[in-house]
Coordinates of C-alpha atoms in Angstrom, one line a residue:
X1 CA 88.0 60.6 154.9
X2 CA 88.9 57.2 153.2
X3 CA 86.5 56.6 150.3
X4 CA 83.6 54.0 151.6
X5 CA 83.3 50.8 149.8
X6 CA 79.6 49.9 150.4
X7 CA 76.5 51.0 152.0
X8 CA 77.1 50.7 155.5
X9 CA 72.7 50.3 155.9
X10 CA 73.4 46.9 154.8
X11 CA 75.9 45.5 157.5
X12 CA 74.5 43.1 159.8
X13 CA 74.9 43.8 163.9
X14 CA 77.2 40.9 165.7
X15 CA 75.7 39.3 168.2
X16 CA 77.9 40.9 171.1
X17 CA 76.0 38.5 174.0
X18 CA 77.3 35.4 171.9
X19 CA 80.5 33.6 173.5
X20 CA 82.2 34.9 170.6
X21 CA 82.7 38.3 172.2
X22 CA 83.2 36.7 175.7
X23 CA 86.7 37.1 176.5
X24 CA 86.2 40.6 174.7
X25 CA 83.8 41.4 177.3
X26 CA 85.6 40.1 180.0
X27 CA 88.5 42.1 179.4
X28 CA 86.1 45.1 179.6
X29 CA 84.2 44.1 182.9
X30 CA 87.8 43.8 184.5
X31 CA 87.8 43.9 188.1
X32 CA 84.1 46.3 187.9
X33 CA 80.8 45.4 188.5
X34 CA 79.2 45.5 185.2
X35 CA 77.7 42.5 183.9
X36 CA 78.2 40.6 180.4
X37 CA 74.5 41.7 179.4
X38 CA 75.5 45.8 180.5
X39 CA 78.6 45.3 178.5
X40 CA 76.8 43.7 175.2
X41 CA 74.6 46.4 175.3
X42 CA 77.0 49.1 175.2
X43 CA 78.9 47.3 172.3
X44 CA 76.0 47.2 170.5
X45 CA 75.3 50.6 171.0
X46 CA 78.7 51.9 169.8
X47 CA 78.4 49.4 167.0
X48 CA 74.9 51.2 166.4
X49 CA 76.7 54.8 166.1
X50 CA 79.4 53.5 164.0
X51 CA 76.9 52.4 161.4
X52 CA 75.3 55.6 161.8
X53 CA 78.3 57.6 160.7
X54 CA 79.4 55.6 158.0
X55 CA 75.6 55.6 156.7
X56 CA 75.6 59.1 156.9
X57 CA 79.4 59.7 155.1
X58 CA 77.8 57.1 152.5
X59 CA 74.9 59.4 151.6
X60 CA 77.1 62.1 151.2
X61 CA 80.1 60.3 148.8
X62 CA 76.7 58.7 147.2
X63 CA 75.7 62.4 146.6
X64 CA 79.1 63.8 145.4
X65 CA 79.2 60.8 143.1
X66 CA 75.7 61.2 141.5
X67 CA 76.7 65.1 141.5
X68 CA 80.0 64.5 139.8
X69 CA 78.2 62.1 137.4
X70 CA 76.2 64.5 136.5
X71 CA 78.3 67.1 135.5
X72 CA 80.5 64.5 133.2
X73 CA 77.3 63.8 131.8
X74 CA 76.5 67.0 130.7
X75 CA 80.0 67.7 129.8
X76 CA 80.0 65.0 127.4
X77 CA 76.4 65.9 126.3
X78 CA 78.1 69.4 125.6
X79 CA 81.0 68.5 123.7
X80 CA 79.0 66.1 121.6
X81 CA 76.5 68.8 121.0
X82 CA 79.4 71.2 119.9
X83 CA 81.0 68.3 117.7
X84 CA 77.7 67.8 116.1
X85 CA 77.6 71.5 115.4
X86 CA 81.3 71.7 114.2
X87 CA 80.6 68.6 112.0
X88 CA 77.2 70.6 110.9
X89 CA 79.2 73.7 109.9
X90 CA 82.4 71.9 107.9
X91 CA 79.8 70.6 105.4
X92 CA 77.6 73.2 105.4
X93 CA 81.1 75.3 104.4
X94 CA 82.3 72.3 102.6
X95 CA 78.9 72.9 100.4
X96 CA 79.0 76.4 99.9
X97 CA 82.7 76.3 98.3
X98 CA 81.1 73.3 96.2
X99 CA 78.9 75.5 95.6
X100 CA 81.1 78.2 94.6
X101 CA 83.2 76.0 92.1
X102 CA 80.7 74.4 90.3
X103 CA 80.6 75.7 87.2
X104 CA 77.5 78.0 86.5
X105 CA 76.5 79.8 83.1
X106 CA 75.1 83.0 82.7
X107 CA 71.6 83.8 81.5
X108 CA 71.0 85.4 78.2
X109 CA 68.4 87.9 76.4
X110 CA 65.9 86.3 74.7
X111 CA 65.2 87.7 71.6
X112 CA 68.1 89.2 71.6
X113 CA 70.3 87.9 68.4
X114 CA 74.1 88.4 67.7
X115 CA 76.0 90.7 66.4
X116 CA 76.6 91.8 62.8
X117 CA 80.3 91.4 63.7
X118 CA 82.1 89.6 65.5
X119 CA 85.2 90.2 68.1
X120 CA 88.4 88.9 67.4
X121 CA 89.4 86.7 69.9
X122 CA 92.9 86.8 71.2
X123 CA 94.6 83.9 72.5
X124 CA 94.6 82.7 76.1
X125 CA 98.0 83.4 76.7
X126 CA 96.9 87.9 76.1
X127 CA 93.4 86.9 77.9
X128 CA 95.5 85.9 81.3
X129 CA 97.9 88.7 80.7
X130 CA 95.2 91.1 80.5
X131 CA 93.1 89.1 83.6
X132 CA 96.0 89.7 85.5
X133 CA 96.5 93.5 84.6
X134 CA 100.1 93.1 82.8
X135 CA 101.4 94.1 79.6
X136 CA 100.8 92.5 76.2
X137 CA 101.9 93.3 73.0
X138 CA 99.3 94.6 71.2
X139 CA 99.4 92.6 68.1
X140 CA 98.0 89.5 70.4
X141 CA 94.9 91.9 69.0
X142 CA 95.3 93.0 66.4
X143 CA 93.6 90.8 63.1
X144 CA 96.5 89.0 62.4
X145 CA 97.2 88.0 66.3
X146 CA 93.7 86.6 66.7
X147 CA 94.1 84.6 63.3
X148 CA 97.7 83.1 64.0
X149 CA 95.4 82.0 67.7
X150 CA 92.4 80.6 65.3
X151 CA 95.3 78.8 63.8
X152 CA 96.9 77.5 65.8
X153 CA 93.4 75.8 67.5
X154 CA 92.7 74.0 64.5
X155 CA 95.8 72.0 65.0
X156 CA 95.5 71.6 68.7
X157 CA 95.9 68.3 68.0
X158 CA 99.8 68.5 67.5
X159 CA 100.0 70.7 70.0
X160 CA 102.8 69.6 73.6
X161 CA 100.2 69.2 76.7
X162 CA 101.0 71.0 80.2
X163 CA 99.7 71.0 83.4
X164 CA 98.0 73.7 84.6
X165 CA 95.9 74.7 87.9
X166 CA 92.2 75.2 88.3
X167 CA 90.6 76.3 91.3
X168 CA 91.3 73.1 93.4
X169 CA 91.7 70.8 90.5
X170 CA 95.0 70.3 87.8
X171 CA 94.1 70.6 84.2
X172 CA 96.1 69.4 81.1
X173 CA 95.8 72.4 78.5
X174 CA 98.0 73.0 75.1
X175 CA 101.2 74.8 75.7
X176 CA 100.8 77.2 72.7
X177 CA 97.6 78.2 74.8
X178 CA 100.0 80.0 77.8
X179 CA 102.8 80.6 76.5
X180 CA 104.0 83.8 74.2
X181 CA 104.2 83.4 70.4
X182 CA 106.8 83.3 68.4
X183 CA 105.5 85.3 65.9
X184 CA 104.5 88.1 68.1
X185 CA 105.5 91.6 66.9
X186 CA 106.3 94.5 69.2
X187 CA 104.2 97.3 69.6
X188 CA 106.9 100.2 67.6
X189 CA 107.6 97.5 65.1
X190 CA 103.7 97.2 63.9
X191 CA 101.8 98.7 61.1
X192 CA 100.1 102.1 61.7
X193 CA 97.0 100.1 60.8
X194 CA 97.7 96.8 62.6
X195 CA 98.3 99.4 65.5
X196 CA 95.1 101.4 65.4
X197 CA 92.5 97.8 64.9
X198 CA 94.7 96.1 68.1
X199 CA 94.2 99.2 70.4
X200 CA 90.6 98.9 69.5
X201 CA 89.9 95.4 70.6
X202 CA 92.8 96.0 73.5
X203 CA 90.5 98.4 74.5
X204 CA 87.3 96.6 74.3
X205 CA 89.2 93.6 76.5
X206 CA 89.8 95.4 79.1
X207 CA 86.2 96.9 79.6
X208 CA 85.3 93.3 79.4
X209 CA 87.5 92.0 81.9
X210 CA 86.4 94.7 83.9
X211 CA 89.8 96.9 84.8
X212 CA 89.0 99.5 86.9
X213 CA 87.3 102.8 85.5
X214 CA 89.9 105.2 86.0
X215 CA 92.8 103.2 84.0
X216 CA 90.1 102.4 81.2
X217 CA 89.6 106.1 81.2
X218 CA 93.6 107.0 80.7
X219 CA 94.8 104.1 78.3
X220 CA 91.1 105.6 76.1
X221 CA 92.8 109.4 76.1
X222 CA 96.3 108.0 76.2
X223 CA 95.6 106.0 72.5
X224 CA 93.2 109.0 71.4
X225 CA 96.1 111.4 72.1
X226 CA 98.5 109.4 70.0
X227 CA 96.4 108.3 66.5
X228 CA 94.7 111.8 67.0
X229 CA 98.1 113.6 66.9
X230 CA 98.9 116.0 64.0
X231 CA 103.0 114.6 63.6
X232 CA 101.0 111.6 61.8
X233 CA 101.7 113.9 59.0
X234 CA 105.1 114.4 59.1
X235 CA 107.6 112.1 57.9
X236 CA 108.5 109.0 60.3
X237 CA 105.8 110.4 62.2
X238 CA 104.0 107.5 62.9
X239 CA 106.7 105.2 63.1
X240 CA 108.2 108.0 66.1
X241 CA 104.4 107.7 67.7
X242 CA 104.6 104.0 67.9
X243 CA 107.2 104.2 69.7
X244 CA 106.4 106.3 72.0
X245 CA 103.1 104.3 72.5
X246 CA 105.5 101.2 73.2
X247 CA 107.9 102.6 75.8
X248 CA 105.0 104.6 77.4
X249 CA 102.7 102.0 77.6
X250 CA 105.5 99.0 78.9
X251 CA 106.7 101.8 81.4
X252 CA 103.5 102.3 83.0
X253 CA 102.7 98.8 83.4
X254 CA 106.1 98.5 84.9
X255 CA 105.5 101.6 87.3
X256 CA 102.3 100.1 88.6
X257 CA 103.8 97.0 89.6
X258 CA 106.0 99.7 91.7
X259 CA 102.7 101.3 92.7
X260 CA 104.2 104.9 91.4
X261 CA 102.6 104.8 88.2
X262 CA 102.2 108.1 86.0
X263 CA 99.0 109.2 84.6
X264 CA 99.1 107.9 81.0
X265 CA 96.5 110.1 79.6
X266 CA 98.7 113.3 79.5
X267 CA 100.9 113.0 76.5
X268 CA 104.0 114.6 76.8
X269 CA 105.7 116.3 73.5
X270 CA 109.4 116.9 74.8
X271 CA 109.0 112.5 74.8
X272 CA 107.8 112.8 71.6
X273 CA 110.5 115.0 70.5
X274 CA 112.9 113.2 71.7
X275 CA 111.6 109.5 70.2
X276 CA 111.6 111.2 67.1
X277 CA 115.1 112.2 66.8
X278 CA 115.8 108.7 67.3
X279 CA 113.3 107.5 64.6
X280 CA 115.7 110.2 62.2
X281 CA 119.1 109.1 63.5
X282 CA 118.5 105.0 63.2
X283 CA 116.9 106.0 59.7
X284 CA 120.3 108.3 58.4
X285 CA 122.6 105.3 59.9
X286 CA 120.4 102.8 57.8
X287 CA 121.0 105.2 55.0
X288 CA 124.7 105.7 55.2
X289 CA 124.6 102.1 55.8
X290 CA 122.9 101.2 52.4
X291 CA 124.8 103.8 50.7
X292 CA 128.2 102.9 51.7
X293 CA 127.3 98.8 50.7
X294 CA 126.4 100.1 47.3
X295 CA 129.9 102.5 47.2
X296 CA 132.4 99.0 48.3
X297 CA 134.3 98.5 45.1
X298 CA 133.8 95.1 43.6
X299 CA 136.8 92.5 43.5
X300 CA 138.2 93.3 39.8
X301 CA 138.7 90.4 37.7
X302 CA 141.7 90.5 36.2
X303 CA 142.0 88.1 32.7
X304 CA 145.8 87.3 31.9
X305 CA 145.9 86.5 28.0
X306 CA 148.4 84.7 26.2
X307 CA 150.7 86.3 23.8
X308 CA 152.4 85.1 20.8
X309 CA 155.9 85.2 20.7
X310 CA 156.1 84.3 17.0
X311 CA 154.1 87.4 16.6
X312 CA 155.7 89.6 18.8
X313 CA 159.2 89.2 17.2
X314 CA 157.4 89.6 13.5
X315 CA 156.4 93.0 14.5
X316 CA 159.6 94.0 15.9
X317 CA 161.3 93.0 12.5

């Protein structure tokens, strides 16, 4: 059914006895007996029933309308509702991870004073190394690591600035502070003692930067094993322990990037054996090799003197 346009209570009855409708009524009356009253009444009655129906089909789209209203009302009402709540729950998430980034400090003992020593501290370059669970040459560590870092912070001022990422936010930061040293020594090339204090604080880093038990467990054997072993004794022996603590130590990190790492801890003396043949064998050929410089005959230096023939022919006479 078309859509009505306005309430039909509202229309207004014609006047079907007016001589407006006249000729309309004639043409009904025709050749019957019906008179123009009869015929104005039953106009008016049609008219009447028309209204009716059209007041009735108004109701109706009236209530299908107020119904439909309705229901976009409370659509809208919902989906504002839910906005509101989305909204509500960004910044309450939004506040959390503020929250969460904002920088917080720990609490402390009281009564509780420091230390009668002191840690070294390494630089930030073996901190994020160690933070991330790779490899760092021990001497970062060791006294003379941590010194060449105290250092080189006193003259941060000269230092080359780089970028660098924090959480959310970019950060200018010295170079020297993320990159490797210059003067870093590997692990085989270090003093037995530089060795034993770096493994120490190595050691004492990781507990702090809380590596899992287990591999704070096999690095503690696998360094006991090595200072602990009796070939310290022996000639090259500690230079053939260092470096097998090197290669070992570089290889496991290397084999748990793989996720087939070894168990450090167990020391294995066939390694050993063979580490130290190649201490003796690089020591003989630096031997022969000092020996044979010293054996290279010099240039000779041949002096071409004058003689006198006046002389010469004296002596002949």
């Amino acid at each position: 059914m078309a859509r009505i346009a306005s309430d039909p209570a509202l229309d207004i009855q014609p006047d079907f006895a007016s001589p407006t409708f006249e000729t309309l009524r004639d043409r009904i009356i025709g050749g019957t007996q019906t008179t123009h009253q009869e015929v104005a009444a039953d106009l008016a009655a049609a008219w009447q029933n028309d209204r009716d129906l059209r007041t009735t089909a108004w109701v109706a789209q009236a209530n299908e309308d107020a119904r439909l209203a309705a229901e976009a009302t409370q659509a809208e009402r919902e989906h504002a509702e839910q906005e509101r709540t989305r909204l509500e729950q960004e910044a309450e998430a939004e506040l959390r991870e503020a929250e969460k980034k904002k920088p917080k400090i720990n609490d402390f003992k009281s009564g509780t004073a420091v230390g009668d020593t002191l840690t070294p501290r390494p630089s930030q370059y073996a901190i994020h190394k160690l933070k991330s669970f790779e490899y760092v040459e021990l001497w970062y560590l060791s006294p003379d690591g941590c010194k060449e870092t105290l250092d080189e912070a006193k003259s941060s001022a000269d230092d080359t600035f780089g970028l660098t990422r924090v959480d959310d936010f970019v950060a200018l930061k010295p170079v020297a502070s993320f990159k490797a040293s210059r003067k870093a020594i590997q692990d085989h090339s270090l003093e037995w003692r530089q060795f034993d204090l770096a493994k120490n604080s190595f050691l004492l880093y990781i507990n702090k930067l809380n590596w899992p038990e287990k591999h704070q467990r096999a690095l503690t054997m696998f360094f006991m094993n090595i200072v602990a072993h009796p070939s310290r004794s022996e000639p090259f022996g500690e230079r053939a322990l260092l470096l097998y603590a090197a290669r070992v130590r570089r290889d496991w990190h290397d084999s748990l990037v793989l996720d087939n790492a070894f168990d450090i801890s167990i020391f294995n003396l066939s390694l050993l054996k063979n580490l130290t043949e190649e201490v003796w064998n690089k020591s003989r050929l630096e031997s022969l090799t000092e020996v044979s410089s010293l054996r290279t005959p010099s240039p000779l230096l041949i002096v071409l003197i004058p003689i006198d023939s006046t002389s010469t022919h004296a002596r002949h006479h």
